[in-house]
Amino acid sequence: MSTHALPAGRATGGARPSRPLPPGVPPKQLLRWFRDMLLIREFEVRTMQAYQEKKIGGFCHVYIGQEAVAVGCVAATRPEDPMITAYRDHGHALARGMAARHCMAEMFGKIGGCAKGKGGSMHMFDRANNLFGGHGIVGAQTPVGAGLAFATKYEDEVIRGGTSDRVTLCFLGDGALNQGAFHEALNLAGLLDLPVIYVVENNGYSMGTSIERGTTMAHDLSVKAAAYGIDAIEVDGLDVIAVYEEMHAFVEKCRRTSRPGFVDMKTYRFKGHSMSDPRKYRTRDEEAHFEAGDPIGKLERALVAAGVIDEPGVGVLMDSVREEVRESIRWSDASPLPGVEELHHDVYVERWGPYTGTSLPEMLREEGTR
Amino acid sequence: MSRVIEFRDALREAMSEEMRRDPRVFLLGEEVAQYDGAYKVSKGMLAEFGPRRVIDMPISENGFAGLGIGAAMMGLRPIVEFMSWSFSLVAADQILNNAPKMLYMSGGQFGCPIVFRGNDGAGGQLGSTHSWCVESLYANVPGLKMAIPSNPYDAKGLLKTAIRDPDPVFFLESERMLALKGEVPEEEYLIPFGQAAIRREGGDCTIVSFGRPVHFAMDAAEVLAKEDGIECEVIDGRTIRPLDLETIVRSVRKTNRCVVVDQSWSFASVGSEVAAQVSEACFDDLDHHVHRVHADDVPAPYAMNLEQEMLPNPRKIRKAVLSACYRG
């Protein structure tokens, strides 16, 4: 039993058993979650290496520790439900179905990247999988998320004359709670009955500022949503089964009611804010406490205990994930740099002056991007 | 058939016609629906299109600008009305960081076909926070287009083009011109972007302007012709991005003199840009350096006389033309 104490409202963490496996979810599906989480973890480990080798530049934020959130949320929604997130976005892209090579090549600044190397780590977009970015300014995606939900409803109801049941998930970090854009977005979502769920990936720190030092009512974030008439739930974001079950119910409620929702998704990032963060604002004890409750290990134990997979099976899965990520690096190394003609491409849809129009990235021109 | 209507009616006709034509087009903004428009631009539109397509917004410019951007990324065609472009400053992150860059950042995956429109420039003793001319601030950003009509005919034709444009368009109107009357055909027409209009022909000096100050330039040209015997060619740019440099250069090659009139401040402005481009293109044709007339480099004052003095008024334009013709 860990004696580690964190302020009220933080993720609990620590070595605890997972929830029982959800009834009605086929083993194949459970293994898919496990593999997706392993893939994100391996991908991010290799991302950090590639950053140190200077294959990746700029700002880079890895998702290690938070894998259960993206994977559980994707599992709880339908492919046609729009998603949008902030800059710690590799996990969302992979969970949504972007091939690892397009995600890695984007960070390598190569033409094969999802945005032809023009977006970088913070701007993962995938039209085929309804991922609307990857946004670099804290909180800026929250009004845009309201707009995605507005559009699904407008398309389905005003243009097609039917009833809409699409739900938008808009992810944000706990630091975005203090941006004006977030509060304007919640007010608009509440006012216009928009089917959007704001998922706060509350990892306890906005860069080096703990949530208690930056945010009022950190012990009970639901009051922020209550101020806008929006229902809130709290979810253990370090347990993919909890994420799936609670998000699934919440998303279905949103589908039925077309009312927005707010999720205090309690999680923890195992690494620094970005690649340059020495993590002096938290203790190594605290980190060890959360690492002991690693969401991937938690799911693995539950799957093994239930006989869904055995130890050799886990090894086979890990080998295939390692090979997939290695392949993504080889592919990204080999992908050409964007030609200089790309500089004036994709600025405007229309051609005029020095601008050469726009075209889709290679990713969307390939068969079977999943 | 043509009839005489107000600038605001022309704007409304453009929006209504496009909304009848394309169900993806909708209007949102402060007081656009129940109030019938803070300046009556959207009068009657709620009654015709209903509350799902003409949508009142709370005072949250950053929020509703972002909402429009999300809807545009999904393929809708939002028209976002700012009661004043002065209020767009609180939405700067959305309109400058998101709308014009989305296509580029997403590698061609998500465009942003949205129109932001509203009153720009001095409204009449509104003081410094409400009198912004945003053209010089915003025209700096690649990825957006900017239209700035000076009369009802252009207002309608340019706005219809803006609504059909696949890229984000910043559409700059003027509270001082909303009641301006002009001939507008009943038949449908569109005005392409990047085509300036010659408002007055003359062989002695080219005056280039955009939006409301085109009228100041026309007034100055009248006086210059009558009092000074100088015939000015007045060019109305109509759009700032794209800029119709060709029409301007053709005129300057004829007159050998150029005065640019821009209602924003001079430093790093649209006027400076036009002056620089004309200087590059017409280096051997110019008999004098390009002259610029701007608002004075001070916050907009409240007092009526000071506000008039600050604007690029006909007196300042006449003085600049006289200097360009070595008569000053």
XYZ file of C-alpha atoms in Angstrom:
698
model
C 0.000 0.000 0.000
C 1.486 3.293 -1.046
C 1.654 6.066 1.467
C 1.944 8.706 -1.192
C -0.426 11.622 -0.593
C -1.601 14.054 -3.245
C -4.084 16.898 -2.873
C -7.779 16.045 -3.145
C -9.011 15.973 -6.704
C -5.849 14.467 -8.221
C -5.653 11.084 -9.831
C -5.213 8.417 -7.186
C -2.678 6.290 -9.003
C -0.740 3.534 -7.358
C -0.822 -0.206 -7.851
C -4.483 -1.140 -7.774
C -6.401 -3.807 -9.612
C -8.274 -2.860 -12.747
C -12.029 -2.993 -12.964
C -13.414 -6.356 -13.999
C -13.478 -6.826 -17.760
C -16.599 -5.229 -19.222
C -19.284 -7.779 -20.109
C -20.362 -7.628 -23.742
C -16.999 -6.481 -25.065
C -15.537 -9.280 -27.214
C -11.989 -10.430 -26.385
C -10.834 -9.287 -29.811
C -11.895 -5.760 -28.894
C -10.127 -5.902 -25.519
C -6.966 -7.064 -27.239
C -7.305 -4.208 -29.693
C -7.284 -1.704 -26.782
C -4.273 -3.425 -25.283
C -2.415 -3.361 -28.583
C -3.311 0.311 -29.221
C -2.003 1.287 -25.780
C 1.194 -0.700 -26.341
C 1.559 0.922 -29.746
C 1.215 4.446 -28.365
C 3.715 3.681 -25.571
C 6.283 2.205 -27.957
C 5.684 4.992 -30.460
C 6.310 7.646 -27.811
C 9.454 5.946 -26.498
C 10.805 5.977 -30.045
C 9.627 9.562 -30.483
C 11.754 10.615 -27.523
C 14.741 8.793 -28.995
C 14.230 10.359 -32.387
C 13.958 13.778 -30.735
C 17.279 13.218 -29.000
C 18.763 12.159 -32.334
C 17.435 15.469 -33.704
C 15.222 13.763 -36.237
C 12.334 15.645 -34.622
C 12.458 19.374 -33.924
C 10.341 22.048 -32.292
C 8.018 21.377 -29.388
C 7.198 17.748 -28.725
C 4.874 16.437 -26.016
C 4.591 12.706 -25.444
C 1.507 10.830 -24.212
C 3.182 8.221 -22.012
C 0.937 7.451 -19.027
C -2.216 8.829 -20.612
C -2.758 6.055 -23.196
C -5.902 4.727 -21.536
C -7.670 8.036 -22.143
C -7.405 8.232 -25.925
C -7.871 4.484 -26.394
C -10.854 4.237 -24.033
C -12.512 7.325 -25.503
C -12.092 6.158 -29.086
C -13.545 2.777 -28.062
C -16.536 4.538 -26.516
C -17.395 6.498 -29.657
C -18.176 5.793 -33.314
C -15.794 6.493 -36.191
C -18.137 9.223 -37.497
C -17.998 11.151 -34.207
C -15.636 14.116 -34.679
C -12.655 14.482 -32.358
C -10.354 17.402 -31.706
C -7.533 17.804 -29.235
C -4.643 19.956 -28.080
C -0.945 19.559 -28.792
C -0.257 16.298 -26.870
C -1.918 14.579 -29.770
C 0.072 11.578 -31.026
C -1.978 9.184 -28.905
C -5.284 10.469 -30.231
C -4.089 10.187 -33.813
C -2.914 6.597 -33.372
C -5.972 5.546 -31.367
C -8.218 7.032 -34.049
C -6.490 4.930 -36.688
C -3.759 7.051 -38.234
C -0.925 4.799 -39.397
C 2.165 5.172 -37.195
C 4.294 6.041 -40.222
C 2.193 9.104 -41.143
C 2.338 10.334 -37.568
C 6.102 9.759 -37.279
C 6.851 11.213 -40.723
C 4.945 14.358 -39.758
C 7.303 14.867 -36.815
C 10.295 14.135 -39.053
C 9.084 17.022 -41.256
C 8.717 14.707 -44.251
C 6.272 14.830 -47.163
C 4.763 11.503 -46.061
C 3.509 13.046 -42.821
C -0.216 13.489 -42.206
C 0.175 17.205 -42.923
C 3.061 16.874 -45.402
C 5.474 17.946 -42.683
C 3.874 21.385 -42.376
C 2.170 20.835 -39.042
C 4.621 18.937 -36.847
C 4.089 17.182 -33.530
C 1.353 19.536 -32.339
C -0.802 19.392 -35.476
C -1.981 15.871 -36.214
C -4.977 15.991 -38.579
C -6.752 13.002 -40.120
C -9.803 13.728 -42.226
C -10.518 10.074 -43.004
C -10.716 9.317 -39.289
C -12.540 12.526 -38.306
C -9.671 13.918 -36.273
C -9.744 17.713 -36.592
C -6.292 18.360 -35.058
C -3.894 18.722 -33.068
C -3.998 22.421 -31.847
C -1.056 24.305 -30.450
C -2.616 27.178 -28.530
C -3.911 26.118 -25.122
C -7.730 26.085 -25.154
C -8.062 27.329 -28.748
C -9.583 24.021 -29.815
C -12.489 24.330 -27.360
C -14.668 26.796 -29.345
C -13.722 24.923 -32.533
C -14.971 21.722 -30.869
C -18.284 23.454 -30.194
C -18.354 24.335 -33.899
C -17.815 20.708 -34.932
C -20.800 19.698 -32.799
C -22.821 22.584 -34.187
C -22.037 21.382 -37.711
C -22.967 17.729 -37.128
C -26.334 18.837 -35.831
C -26.814 21.423 -38.584
C -25.908 18.931 -41.324
C -28.097 16.144 -39.975
C -31.084 18.247 -38.950
C -31.172 21.506 -40.930
C -29.748 20.250 -44.238
C -30.875 16.596 -44.217
C -34.006 17.078 -42.123
C -33.284 14.098 -39.859
C -32.275 13.669 -36.230
C -28.613 13.942 -35.354
C -26.928 11.513 -33.037
C -23.294 12.321 -33.687
C -21.240 13.340 -30.667
C -18.055 15.424 -30.722
C -15.235 14.787 -28.265
C -13.079 17.796 -27.503
C -9.977 17.004 -25.443
C -8.109 19.601 -23.416
C -5.528 19.661 -20.675
C -6.224 20.927 -17.183
C -4.254 24.084 -18.002
C -6.885 25.029 -20.597
C -9.451 25.344 -17.789
C -8.056 28.807 -17.163
C -8.333 30.108 -20.718
C -11.206 32.409 -21.618
C -11.848 30.432 -24.792
C -12.816 27.391 -22.713
C -15.408 29.315 -20.700
C -16.870 30.905 -23.830
C -17.045 27.484 -25.454
C -18.845 25.918 -22.485
C -21.339 28.764 -22.363
C -22.056 28.401 -26.085
C -22.326 24.612 -25.869
C -24.781 24.890 -22.982
C -26.755 27.675 -24.637
C -27.089 26.003 -28.041
C -27.570 22.392 -26.821
C -24.468 21.209 -28.628
C -23.626 17.481 -28.508
C -20.020 17.958 -27.466
C -18.178 16.385 -24.552
C -15.226 18.270 -23.132
C -12.729 15.724 -21.842
C -10.242 17.363 -19.491
C -7.148 15.180 -19.440
C -6.355 16.244 -15.918
C -2.774 15.109 -15.417
C -2.311 17.484 -12.523
C 0.152 19.853 -14.155
C -0.013 22.604 -16.746
C 3.652 22.543 -17.706
C 5.300 23.023 -14.292
C 2.320 24.506 -12.454
C 0.347 22.020 -10.386
C -3.401 22.295 -10.754
C -3.733 23.564 -7.175
C -1.416 26.461 -7.947
C -3.194 27.465 -11.149
C -6.855 26.563 -10.889
C -9.558 27.352 -8.362
C -11.729 24.479 -7.092
C -9.105 21.988 -8.269
C -10.553 19.427 -5.860
C -13.925 19.533 -7.638
C -13.798 20.609 -11.291
C -17.438 19.655 -11.835
C -18.424 23.073 -10.485
C -16.901 24.664 -13.585
C -19.363 22.748 -15.766
C -22.247 23.298 -13.344
C -21.829 27.035 -13.867
C -22.862 26.466 -17.485
C -25.615 23.946 -16.789
C -23.472 21.087 -18.061
C -23.410 17.610 -16.492
C -20.017 16.401 -15.323
C -18.484 13.069 -14.482
C -15.174 12.063 -12.943
C -13.306 9.148 -14.486
C -10.196 7.185 -13.534
C -8.172 7.899 -16.642
C -5.495 5.424 -15.591
C -7.838 2.476 -16.168
C -8.943 1.902 -19.749
C -11.896 -0.222 -18.679
C -13.204 2.577 -16.486
C -12.641 5.062 -19.302
C -14.523 2.902 -21.786
C -17.464 2.073 -19.533
C -18.045 5.537 -18.147
C -17.403 7.344 -21.405
C -19.630 4.956 -23.317
C -22.557 5.656 -21.015
C -21.865 9.392 -21.045
C -21.508 9.538 -24.835
C -24.751 7.594 -25.314
C -26.533 9.997 -23.005
C -25.183 12.888 -25.073
C -26.437 11.198 -28.250
C -29.924 10.939 -26.793
C -30.156 14.383 -25.218
C -27.911 16.497 -27.455
C -26.658 18.156 -24.288
C -22.965 18.861 -23.732
C -20.918 17.067 -21.135
C -17.761 17.608 -19.098
C -15.350 14.919 -17.959
C -12.704 15.305 -15.285
C -10.481 12.554 -16.642
C -7.906 11.976 -13.935
C -4.626 10.842 -15.345
C -0.892 11.384 -15.064
C 1.840 12.052 -17.577
C 4.824 9.881 -16.751
C 7.275 12.121 -18.611
C 7.850 15.872 -18.604
C 5.576 18.481 -20.159
C 7.754 18.541 -23.238
C 11.123 17.146 -24.189
C 12.977 19.944 -22.391
C 11.297 19.540 -18.990
C 13.545 18.357 -16.073
C 10.434 17.861 -13.824
C 11.783 19.730 -10.809
C 8.268 20.641 -9.663
C 7.355 17.107 -8.571
C 9.022 14.338 -6.604
C 10.470 11.118 -7.956
C 8.370 9.360 -5.264
C 5.237 10.726 -6.804
C 6.300 9.539 -10.241
C 7.161 6.072 -8.936
C 3.767 5.875 -7.272
C 1.989 6.463 -10.570
C 4.300 4.247 -12.558
C 3.347 1.431 -10.192
C -0.215 1.901 -11.427
C 0.703 1.975 -15.101
C -2.548 1.653 -17.094
C -0.943 -0.753 -19.561
C 0.258 -3.157 -16.852
C -3.134 -2.890 -15.207
C -4.948 -4.000 -18.364
C -2.386 -6.694 -19.057
C -2.919 -8.255 -15.637
C -6.683 -8.154 -16.054
C -6.488 -9.798 -19.486
C -4.102 -12.496 -18.300
C -6.180 -13.188 -15.207
C -9.293 -13.579 -17.362
C -7.478 -15.867 -19.798
C -7.918 -13.502 -22.752
C -4.181 -13.633 -23.390
C -1.214 -15.455 -21.885
C 2.373 -14.361 -21.270
C 3.745 -15.668 -24.589
C 0.815 -13.970 -26.327
C 1.780 -10.663 -24.749
C 5.311 -11.154 -26.045
C 4.058 -11.765 -29.580
C 1.893 -8.637 -29.400
C 4.789 -6.519 -28.137
C 7.044 -7.813 -30.911
C 4.498 -6.853 -33.547
C 4.091 -3.378 -32.025
C 7.867 -2.870 -31.906
C 8.131 -3.905 -35.530
C 5.310 -1.552 -36.531
C 7.028 1.404 -34.877
C 10.439 0.434 -36.272
C 8.837 0.269 -39.692
C 7.320 3.723 -39.176
C 10.792 5.099 -38.492
C 12.320 3.406 -41.520
C 9.448 4.675 -43.642
C 9.787 8.195 -42.260
C 13.570 8.184 -42.767
C 12.987 7.206 -46.382
C 10.141 9.645 -47.001
C 11.441 12.680 -48.921
C 11.626 16.184 -47.495
C 8.790 18.368 -48.746
C 9.886 20.052 -51.977
C 10.243 23.827 -51.971
C 7.126 23.974 -54.149
C 5.223 22.908 -51.018
C 6.045 26.259 -49.400
C 3.368 28.087 -51.392
C 1.000 25.118 -51.550
C -2.028 24.739 -49.202
C -2.040 28.446 -48.301
C -5.247 29.048 -50.261
C -7.614 26.573 -51.888
C -7.631 28.801 -54.939
C -4.591 29.477 -57.066
C -3.571 33.118 -57.300
C -0.357 35.113 -57.189
C 2.428 32.925 -55.820
C -0.044 30.410 -54.340
C -0.401 27.048 -56.028
C -3.678 25.738 -54.639
C -4.027 22.713 -52.417
C -4.069 18.909 -52.525
C -4.550 16.061 -50.095
C -1.568 14.452 -48.330
C -0.328 11.041 -49.407
C -2.000 9.533 -46.331
C -5.456 10.196 -47.745
C -4.532 9.048 -51.210
C -3.535 5.573 -49.976
C -5.868 2.629 -49.595
C -6.691 1.465 -46.092
C -5.201 4.044 -43.779
C -6.159 2.113 -40.655
C -33.211 46.493 -64.091
C -31.556 48.543 -61.449
C -32.888 50.234 -58.353
C -31.406 52.460 -55.680
C -30.858 50.754 -52.325
C -28.774 51.347 -49.201
C -25.419 49.702 -48.526
C -26.997 47.707 -45.664
C -29.740 46.425 -47.979
C -27.103 45.321 -50.475
C -25.326 43.341 -47.767
C -28.595 41.730 -46.698
C -29.503 40.832 -50.270
C -26.137 39.167 -50.760
C -26.519 37.061 -47.606
C -30.164 36.174 -48.230
C -29.598 35.189 -51.839
C -26.671 32.979 -50.878
C -28.658 31.388 -48.042
C -31.492 30.583 -50.446
C -29.003 29.112 -52.870
C -26.918 27.029 -50.458
C -28.273 25.438 -47.253
C -24.740 25.283 -45.832
C -24.696 29.079 -45.467
C -25.848 30.532 -42.141
C -25.404 33.774 -40.205
C -24.347 34.131 -36.611
C -23.404 37.088 -34.486
C -24.507 39.474 -31.784
C -28.074 40.784 -32.253
C -28.352 39.395 -35.780
C -31.680 37.592 -35.205
C -34.295 38.858 -32.741
C -32.992 42.433 -32.707
C -32.934 42.378 -36.538
C -29.271 43.393 -36.564
C -27.553 46.003 -34.429
C -27.345 48.095 -37.615
C -30.343 46.480 -39.337
C -28.150 44.692 -41.849
C -29.888 41.371 -41.134
C -33.373 42.878 -40.812
C -36.043 40.311 -41.666
C -33.613 37.434 -42.035
C -34.764 35.637 -38.875
C -38.317 35.730 -40.202
C -37.266 34.211 -43.516
C -34.679 31.654 -42.453
C -35.608 30.844 -38.865
C -33.512 30.593 -35.703
C -31.426 27.637 -36.866
C -29.830 29.634 -39.678
C -29.855 33.151 -38.242
C -28.402 32.714 -34.808
C -27.997 35.195 -31.986
C -24.717 34.947 -30.129
C -23.814 36.146 -26.658
C -20.977 38.647 -26.315
C -18.236 36.036 -26.840
C -16.392 36.981 -29.993
C -13.550 34.520 -29.426
C -16.060 31.760 -28.693
C -18.373 32.288 -31.642
C -15.565 33.008 -34.089
C -14.083 29.648 -33.074
C -17.481 27.973 -33.335
C -17.773 29.274 -36.890
C -14.293 27.959 -37.694
C -15.194 24.469 -36.457
C -18.361 24.524 -38.564
C -16.370 25.669 -41.609
C -13.844 22.831 -41.107
C -16.816 20.451 -41.342
C -17.770 21.981 -44.691
C -20.445 24.493 -43.683
C -20.287 28.115 -44.899
C -20.678 30.364 -41.865
C -21.035 34.134 -42.025
C -19.850 35.541 -38.707
C -20.908 39.121 -38.037
C -18.809 41.253 -35.741
C -20.878 44.233 -34.612
C -17.597 46.074 -35.052
C -14.242 44.825 -36.234
C -12.950 46.597 -33.116
C -14.471 43.700 -31.147
C -12.611 41.149 -33.242
C -9.458 41.909 -31.283
C -10.617 39.615 -28.473
C -11.056 36.895 -31.127
C -7.601 37.449 -32.616
C -6.385 33.958 -31.771
C -9.288 32.300 -33.571
C -9.420 34.550 -36.629
C -5.653 34.850 -37.139
C -4.228 31.623 -35.729
C -6.943 29.174 -36.716
C -8.936 30.335 -39.748
C -6.134 31.339 -42.132
C -3.685 28.587 -41.160
C -5.923 25.521 -40.917
C -5.449 24.464 -44.542
C -1.671 24.765 -44.278
C -1.271 23.177 -40.832
C -3.420 20.230 -41.881
C -1.490 19.728 -45.123
C -4.527 20.466 -47.296
C -7.001 18.360 -45.281
C -9.199 21.032 -43.732
C -10.051 24.341 -45.347
C -11.907 27.125 -43.622
C -14.575 28.645 -45.907
C -15.825 31.349 -43.549
C -16.724 35.034 -43.859
C -16.076 37.407 -40.983
C -17.840 40.710 -41.589
C -18.697 43.911 -39.757
C -18.032 47.617 -39.341
C -14.477 48.810 -39.677
C -13.007 52.249 -39.074
C -14.262 55.377 -37.394
C -17.988 55.246 -36.725
C -18.430 58.840 -35.596
C -17.097 59.903 -32.199
C -16.822 56.369 -30.861
C -13.446 56.967 -29.251
C -10.282 54.973 -29.595
C -11.376 51.443 -28.604
C -14.329 51.373 -31.043
C -12.718 52.996 -34.080
C -10.278 50.338 -35.226
C -9.230 50.071 -38.841
C -8.113 46.468 -38.828
C -6.983 46.237 -42.446
C -3.324 46.900 -41.756
C -3.239 44.617 -38.703
C -4.900 41.680 -40.406
C -3.837 41.998 -44.048
C -0.375 40.939 -42.883
C -1.518 37.332 -42.428
C -1.256 34.841 -45.320
C -4.164 32.462 -45.778
C -6.934 35.038 -45.530
C -8.552 37.245 -48.138
C -9.753 40.772 -47.455
C -12.498 42.713 -49.217
C -13.410 46.329 -48.475
C -16.292 47.711 -50.576
C -16.954 51.441 -50.974
C -20.527 51.393 -52.357
C -23.710 49.286 -52.369
C -23.051 47.665 -55.765
C -19.643 46.410 -54.677
C -20.920 45.461 -51.215
C -23.376 43.012 -52.735
C -21.171 41.630 -55.494
C -18.120 41.211 -53.287
C -20.050 39.683 -50.384
C -21.588 37.050 -52.641
C -18.114 36.199 -53.896
C -16.841 36.076 -50.309
C -19.557 33.628 -49.255
C -18.749 31.285 -52.165
C -14.998 31.572 -51.669
C -13.357 28.403 -50.302
C -10.910 30.422 -48.182
C -11.520 32.639 -45.122
C -12.576 36.162 -46.083
C -12.366 39.231 -43.870
C -15.091 41.572 -45.134
C -14.711 45.168 -43.970
C -17.767 47.429 -43.967
C -18.239 50.889 -42.496
C -20.919 52.122 -40.152
C -20.630 55.524 -41.865
C -21.564 54.022 -45.204
C -24.455 51.703 -44.229
C -27.055 54.306 -45.249
C -25.192 55.188 -48.438
C -27.463 54.729 -51.443
C -26.515 53.423 -54.833
C -27.728 51.594 -57.890
C -27.833 47.827 -57.585
C -29.166 45.563 -60.339
C -31.987 43.202 -59.580
C -30.291 40.482 -61.608
C -27.665 38.348 -59.929
C -24.019 39.377 -60.304
C -20.745 38.648 -58.566
C -17.601 40.749 -58.419
C -14.399 38.718 -58.577
C -11.691 39.416 -56.021
C -8.527 41.167 -57.169
C -10.162 43.508 -59.663
C -9.871 47.188 -58.802
C -12.299 49.749 -60.222
C -11.347 53.076 -61.753
C -13.781 55.558 -60.224
C -12.550 58.631 -62.074
C -10.196 58.911 -65.007
C -7.423 61.467 -65.139
C -3.939 61.871 -66.505
C -2.090 63.867 -63.845
C -1.981 61.782 -60.660
C -3.184 58.351 -59.527
C -4.950 58.111 -56.179
C -5.350 54.578 -54.793
C -7.710 53.910 -51.926
C -9.890 51.258 -50.276
C -13.333 51.407 -48.653
C -14.721 54.622 -47.208
C -11.699 56.850 -47.986
C -12.412 56.297 -51.711
C -15.107 58.933 -51.175
C -12.599 61.326 -49.602
C -10.373 60.773 -52.632
C -13.262 61.542 -55.010
C -14.029 64.751 -53.081
C -10.379 65.785 -53.214
C -10.208 64.992 -56.936
C -13.180 67.309 -57.577
C -11.485 70.190 -55.787
C -8.124 69.490 -57.467
C -9.765 69.595 -60.891
C -11.700 72.763 -60.166
C -9.189 74.748 -58.112
C -5.832 73.416 -59.256
C -6.411 72.121 -62.767
C -5.107 68.682 -61.782
C -6.959 65.642 -63.147
C -6.689 62.663 -60.824
C -7.337 59.035 -61.635
C -9.040 57.492 -58.601
C -8.663 53.736 -58.154
C -10.846 51.807 -55.733
C -8.900 48.676 -54.808
C -12.042 46.757 -53.664
C -9.945 43.934 -52.252
C -6.682 44.217 -50.308
C -5.821 40.502 -50.479
C -5.609 39.844 -53.389
C -4.347 43.276 -54.410
C -4.913 44.323 -58.023
C -1.456 45.782 -58.575
C -1.847 45.542 -62.344
C -4.595 48.177 -62.576
C -2.654 50.483 -60.247
C 0.574 50.108 -62.205
C -1.158 50.712 -65.533
C -2.518 53.986 -64.165
C 0.777 55.116 -62.608
C 2.612 54.452 -65.897
C 0.171 56.962 -67.411
C 0.147 59.618 -64.660
C 3.714 59.141 -63.304
C 2.471 60.110 -59.861
C 0.845 58.113 -57.074
C -0.890 58.963 -53.809
C -2.132 56.116 -51.591
C -4.972 56.857 -49.188
C -5.422 54.400 -46.317
C -7.587 54.989 -43.241
C -5.316 52.981 -40.954
C -2.138 54.214 -39.290
C 0.877 54.629 -41.515
C 3.461 52.443 -39.784
C 3.566 48.953 -41.336
C 0.259 49.542 -43.103
C -1.675 48.615 -46.243
C -0.720 52.079 -47.544
C 2.970 51.369 -46.980
C 2.634 48.035 -48.752
C 0.941 49.532 -51.787
C 3.531 52.334 -51.856
C 6.348 49.789 -51.728
C 4.861 47.633 -54.477
C 4.205 50.644 -56.730
C 7.751 51.923 -56.117
C 9.182 48.543 -57.141
C 6.998 48.158 -60.207
C 7.127 51.787 -61.399
C 10.645 52.892 -60.366
C 11.384 54.347 -63.797
C 7.926 55.823 -64.292
C 7.546 57.885 -61.142
C 8.175 61.629 -61.200
C 7.996 61.820 -57.424
C 8.099 59.313 -54.572
C 4.777 57.651 -53.763
C 2.890 59.823 -51.289
C 0.811 58.299 -48.501
C -2.192 59.745 -46.689
C -3.204 57.944 -43.504
C -5.051 58.534 -40.287
C -2.783 60.508 -37.958
C -0.559 58.301 -35.830
C -2.604 58.772 -32.636
C -5.450 56.878 -30.915
C -8.820 57.917 -32.372
C -10.072 60.927 -30.386
C -13.669 61.479 -29.295
C -14.038 65.221 -30.056
C -15.655 65.645 -33.448
C -13.191 68.210 -34.768
C -10.208 66.115 -33.711
C -11.665 62.955 -35.222
C -12.221 64.752 -38.535
C -8.687 66.052 -38.391
C -7.302 62.594 -37.721
C -8.957 60.902 -40.719
C -7.375 60.896 -44.200
C -9.686 63.754 -45.214
C -9.942 65.506 -48.610
C -7.763 68.405 -47.421
C -4.857 66.057 -46.628
C -5.338 64.196 -49.893
C -5.319 67.431 -51.901
C -2.125 68.494 -50.160
C -0.452 65.190 -50.989
C -1.489 65.363 -54.651
C -0.190 68.933 -54.927
C 3.127 67.820 -53.468
C 3.306 64.809 -55.813
C 2.769 67.274 -58.712
C 5.436 69.670 -57.338
C 2.740 72.239 -56.670
C 2.730 71.997 -52.889
